[in-house]
XYZ file of N, CA, C and O in Angstrom:
360
model
N -116.029 -147.111 -173.294
C -116.029 -145.693 -173.507
C -116.851 -145.303 -174.703
O -117.161 -144.146 -174.871
N -117.089 -146.228 -175.622
C -117.812 -145.869 -176.833
C -119.307 -145.837 -176.523
O -119.812 -146.526 -175.678
N -119.987 -145.000 -177.312
C -121.448 -144.885 -177.156
C -122.101 -145.603 -178.299
O -121.610 -145.621 -179.436
N -123.245 -146.190 -178.046
C -124.008 -146.877 -179.089
C -125.235 -146.054 -179.417
O -125.958 -145.631 -178.549
N -125.426 -145.758 -180.685
C -126.583 -144.996 -181.137
C -127.717 -146.013 -181.342
O -127.756 -146.715 -182.301
N -128.631 -146.092 -180.361
C -129.698 -147.084 -180.360
C -130.612 -146.895 -181.585
O -131.098 -147.867 -182.103
N -130.779 -145.668 -182.044
C -131.679 -145.444 -183.169
C -131.178 -146.062 -184.445
O -131.909 -146.313 -185.374
N -129.877 -146.400 -184.518
C -129.266 -146.994 -185.718
C -129.243 -148.519 -185.643
O -128.856 -149.158 -186.616
N -129.610 -149.093 -184.513
C -129.589 -150.529 -184.413
C -130.775 -151.177 -185.113
O -131.894 -150.704 -184.999
N -130.545 -152.257 -185.784
C -131.636 -153.039 -186.397
C -131.915 -154.198 -185.489
O -131.170 -155.172 -185.432
N -133.007 -154.094 -184.737
C -133.298 -155.105 -183.741
C -134.123 -156.263 -184.313
O -134.365 -157.241 -183.610
N -134.515 -156.188 -185.546
C -135.250 -157.282 -186.176
C -134.288 -158.387 -186.571
O -133.193 -158.096 -187.053
N -134.678 -159.621 -186.402
C -133.844 -160.726 -186.806
C -134.127 -161.001 -188.284
O -135.246 -160.868 -188.757
N -133.098 -161.358 -188.991
C -133.241 -161.646 -190.409
C -132.730 -163.057 -190.650
O -131.954 -163.591 -189.900
N -133.126 -163.610 -191.774
C -132.652 -164.946 -192.142
C -131.221 -164.930 -192.642
O -130.564 -165.946 -192.647
N -130.712 -163.805 -193.041
C -129.355 -163.729 -193.586
C -128.333 -163.759 -192.454
O -128.592 -163.266 -191.354
N -127.192 -164.369 -192.697
C -126.177 -164.420 -191.698
C -125.461 -163.087 -191.606
O -125.315 -162.378 -192.601
N -124.995 -162.749 -190.432
C -124.289 -161.479 -190.209
C -122.911 -161.584 -190.786
O -122.234 -162.601 -190.729
N -122.446 -160.504 -191.354
C -121.108 -160.453 -191.931
C -120.042 -160.389 -190.825
O -120.266 -159.767 -189.787
N -118.942 -161.045 -191.024
C -117.859 -161.047 -190.023
C -117.102 -159.697 -190.059
O -116.414 -159.360 -189.124
N -117.209 -158.951 -191.133
C -116.520 -157.673 -191.284
C -117.450 -156.572 -190.866
O -118.547 -156.453 -191.388
N -117.029 -155.755 -189.865
C -117.909 -154.670 -189.435
C -117.995 -153.603 -190.519
O -117.103 -153.409 -191.337
N -119.130 -152.869 -190.547
C -119.286 -151.764 -191.470
C -118.158 -150.735 -191.263
O -117.620 -150.648 -190.160
N -117.818 -149.963 -192.294
C -116.706 -149.005 -192.163
C -116.804 -148.068 -190.989
O -115.830 -147.788 -190.331
N -118.017 -147.582 -190.723
C -118.200 -146.642 -189.610
C -117.819 -147.317 -188.272
O -117.191 -146.708 -187.434
N -118.219 -148.555 -188.092
C -117.914 -149.275 -186.840
C -116.408 -149.532 -186.770
O -115.838 -149.467 -185.681
N -115.768 -149.844 -187.893
C -114.338 -150.079 -187.898
C -113.600 -148.781 -187.511
O -112.623 -148.833 -186.743
N -114.054 -147.650 -188.048
C -113.440 -146.364 -187.698
C -113.636 -146.052 -186.218
O -112.734 -145.557 -185.556
N -114.820 -146.369 -185.693
C -115.079 -146.129 -184.269
C -114.182 -146.998 -183.408
O -113.646 -146.549 -182.414
N -114.026 -148.253 -183.802
C -113.174 -149.152 -183.031
C -111.730 -148.656 -183.035
O -111.064 -148.692 -181.992
N -111.262 -148.176 -184.147
C -109.880 -147.627 -184.249
C -109.765 -146.389 -183.364
O -108.745 -146.196 -182.700
N -110.800 -145.542 -183.394
C -110.782 -144.343 -182.561
C -110.744 -144.700 -181.084
O -110.026 -144.105 -180.300
N -111.534 -145.713 -180.703
C -111.534 -146.145 -179.328
C -110.178 -146.697 -178.902
O -109.689 -146.393 -177.803
N -109.533 -147.445 -179.788
C -108.176 -147.954 -179.471
C -107.195 -146.824 -179.311
O -106.357 -146.822 -178.414
N -107.307 -145.805 -180.177
C -106.413 -144.644 -180.100
C -106.631 -143.897 -178.789
O -105.683 -143.520 -178.123
N -107.880 -143.689 -178.439
C -108.192 -142.984 -177.164
C -107.688 -143.784 -175.974
O -107.122 -143.211 -175.016
N -107.863 -145.083 -175.995
C -107.379 -145.943 -174.907
C -105.853 -145.820 -174.783
O -105.316 -145.766 -173.691
N -105.139 -145.779 -175.913
C -103.680 -145.691 -175.874
C -103.263 -144.333 -175.281
O -102.311 -144.314 -174.462
N -103.920 -143.254 -175.653
C -103.581 -141.960 -175.077
C -103.892 -141.931 -173.575
O -103.110 -141.388 -172.769
N -105.020 -142.533 -173.171
C -105.361 -142.572 -171.750
C -104.291 -143.342 -170.976
O -103.903 -142.953 -169.859
N -103.793 -144.432 -171.565
C -102.742 -145.210 -170.901
C -101.480 -144.391 -170.773
O -100.808 -144.444 -169.734
N -101.156 -143.603 -171.803
C -99.959 -142.739 -171.720
C -100.110 -141.703 -170.584
O -99.187 -141.465 -169.832
N -101.296 -141.099 -170.513
C -101.528 -140.103 -169.450
C -101.384 -140.776 -168.067
O -100.786 -140.225 -167.146
N -101.920 -142.011 -167.947
C -101.786 -142.734 -166.708
C -100.350 -143.016 -166.310
O -99.971 -142.863 -165.144
N -99.536 -143.407 -167.305
C -98.119 -143.674 -167.027
C -97.403 -142.377 -166.587
O -96.613 -142.411 -165.653
N -97.722 -141.280 -167.253
C -97.074 -139.999 -166.866
C -97.545 -139.614 -165.468
O -96.711 -139.175 -164.662
N -98.832 -139.760 -165.158
C -99.316 -139.426 -163.838
C -98.640 -140.277 -162.762
O -98.250 -139.764 -161.701
N -98.488 -141.547 -163.012
C -97.837 -142.425 -162.062
C -96.367 -142.010 -161.836
O -95.864 -142.002 -160.719
N -95.675 -141.613 -162.900
C -94.309 -141.164 -162.786
C -94.228 -139.862 -161.961
O -93.355 -139.703 -161.146
N -95.167 -138.946 -162.222
C -95.179 -137.676 -161.440
C -95.427 -137.981 -159.948
O -94.814 -137.365 -159.105
N -96.352 -138.899 -159.675
C -96.667 -139.223 -158.276
C -95.447 -139.842 -157.612
O -95.081 -139.442 -156.468
N -94.785 -140.744 -158.286
C -93.618 -141.396 -157.708
C -92.483 -140.400 -157.415
O -91.790 -140.522 -156.423
N -92.330 -139.421 -158.290
C -91.203 -138.480 -158.128
C -91.549 -137.290 -157.293
O -90.703 -136.771 -156.516
N -92.774 -136.777 -157.392
C -93.092 -135.492 -156.732
C -94.367 -135.523 -155.873
O -94.739 -134.510 -155.284
N -95.108 -136.600 -155.852
C -96.285 -136.729 -154.980
C -97.591 -136.481 -155.708
O -97.653 -135.966 -156.820
N -98.673 -136.874 -155.010
C -100.011 -136.785 -155.583
C -100.457 -135.344 -155.808
O -101.129 -135.052 -156.810
N -100.093 -134.438 -154.913
C -100.524 -133.073 -155.065
C -99.971 -132.443 -156.337
O -100.666 -131.754 -157.080
N -98.675 -132.708 -156.604
C -98.050 -132.207 -157.828
C -98.738 -132.770 -159.054
O -99.066 -132.039 -160.014
N -98.947 -134.088 -159.071
C -99.593 -134.734 -160.221
C -100.987 -134.202 -160.448
O -101.354 -133.880 -161.579
N -101.754 -134.065 -159.401
C -103.112 -133.567 -159.506
C -103.122 -132.131 -160.043
O -103.868 -131.804 -160.973
N -102.260 -131.275 -159.468
C -102.208 -129.899 -159.905
C -101.783 -129.766 -161.375
O -102.350 -128.982 -162.128
N -100.840 -130.572 -161.751
C -100.368 -130.546 -163.143
C -101.444 -130.953 -164.112
O -101.673 -130.320 -165.153
N -102.161 -132.028 -163.791
C -103.214 -132.521 -164.676
C -104.387 -131.549 -164.750
O -104.971 -131.357 -165.819
N -104.723 -130.935 -163.620
C -105.795 -129.944 -163.625
C -105.402 -128.723 -164.454
O -106.186 -128.199 -165.237
N -104.184 -128.265 -164.267
C -103.688 -127.144 -165.022
C -103.672 -127.443 -166.524
O -104.061 -126.605 -167.345
N -103.244 -128.629 -166.865
C -103.246 -129.034 -168.286
C -104.660 -129.067 -168.853
O -104.891 -128.611 -169.974
N -105.600 -129.584 -168.059
C -107.005 -129.590 -168.494
C -107.528 -128.172 -168.711
O -108.245 -127.920 -169.694
N -107.137 -127.267 -167.846
C -107.577 -125.879 -167.983
C -106.992 -125.273 -169.263
O -107.718 -124.583 -170.011
N -105.734 -125.547 -169.546
C -105.132 -125.018 -170.761
C -105.814 -125.602 -172.000
O -106.063 -124.864 -172.969
N -106.110 -126.887 -171.981
C -106.830 -127.504 -173.127
C -108.173 -126.835 -173.291
O -108.562 -126.478 -174.422
N -108.926 -126.662 -172.214
C -110.273 -126.057 -172.308
C -110.201 -124.627 -172.833
O -111.102 -124.190 -173.558
N -109.140 -123.908 -172.500
C -109.017 -122.504 -172.953
C -108.366 -122.399 -174.328
O -108.254 -121.299 -174.860
N -107.858 -123.527 -174.848
C -107.221 -123.499 -176.177
C -105.803 -122.929 -176.102
O -105.259 -122.515 -177.130
N -105.206 -122.925 -174.923
C -103.839 -122.416 -174.770
C -102.851 -123.510 -175.054
O -103.127 -124.690 -174.808
N -101.660 -123.177 -175.529
C -100.644 -124.206 -175.795
C -100.163 -124.778 -174.458
O -100.022 -124.092 -173.462
N -99.863 -126.087 -174.502
C -99.356 -126.758 -173.316
C -97.822 -126.744 -173.251
O -97.242 -126.940 -172.191
N -97.192 -126.552 -174.351
C -95.735 -126.476 -174.427
C -95.345 -125.257 -175.198
O -96.056 -124.794 -176.099
N -94.174 -124.708 -174.858
C -93.665 -123.534 -175.586
C -92.793 -124.079 -176.694
O -91.903 -124.877 -176.485
N -93.023 -123.611 -177.899
C -92.223 -123.983 -179.044
C -91.553 -122.749 -179.591
O -92.218 -121.827 -180.020
N -90.230 -122.717 -179.558
C -89.495 -121.572 -180.063
C -89.525 -121.564 -181.601
O -89.617 -122.595 -182.218
N -89.492 -120.375 -182.170
C -89.469 -120.259 -183.628
C -88.068 -120.460 -184.193
O -87.925 -120.787 -185.355
N -87.082 -120.280 -183.345
C -85.696 -120.438 -183.817
C -85.089 -121.626 -183.067
O -85.410 -121.900 -181.942
N -84.122 -122.276 -183.714
C -83.409 -123.363 -183.078
C -82.597 -122.793 -181.916
O -81.936 -121.765 -182.029
N -82.666 -123.445 -180.776
C -81.894 -123.017 -179.622
C -82.563 -121.926 -178.820
O -81.951 -121.393 -177.915
N -83.759 -121.507 -179.145
C -84.422 -120.475 -178.388
C -84.869 -121.021 -177.027
O -85.164 -122.185 -176.908
N -84.895 -120.169 -176.022
C -85.309 -120.583 -174.722
C -86.806 -120.374 -174.569
O -87.354 -119.433 -175.107
N -87.414 -121.241 -173.789
C -88.853 -121.191 -173.559
C -89.126 -120.090 -172.536
O -88.396 -119.924 -171.560
N -90.177 -119.330 -172.781
C -90.593 -118.291 -171.842
C -91.652 -118.861 -170.903
O -92.458 -119.696 -171.330
N -91.682 -118.464 -169.645
C -92.740 -118.927 -168.750
C -94.118 -118.476 -169.241
O -94.243 -117.403 -169.828
N -95.104 -119.264 -168.986
C -96.442 -118.978 -169.460
C -97.201 -118.140 -168.436
O -97.098 -118.291 -167.311
């Protein structure tokens, strides 16, 4: 899933040995990739649970609707300002 910026690669061989520790930017990218993979796995588990309980159409519709909300910047969950408040339909 990660992209490689070819313009930043040093394709010349040097006599010095390569360091075993990746540069900080690469370490941050690797951590970001692991984080994204973990979230994708969570979404997959939720989708599988929705399919098992309510079918593919429900899971597909829910994920598409969630993607639409994300794209529009709308909240995906209702959070009440007071304890015990009931959620209003969106």
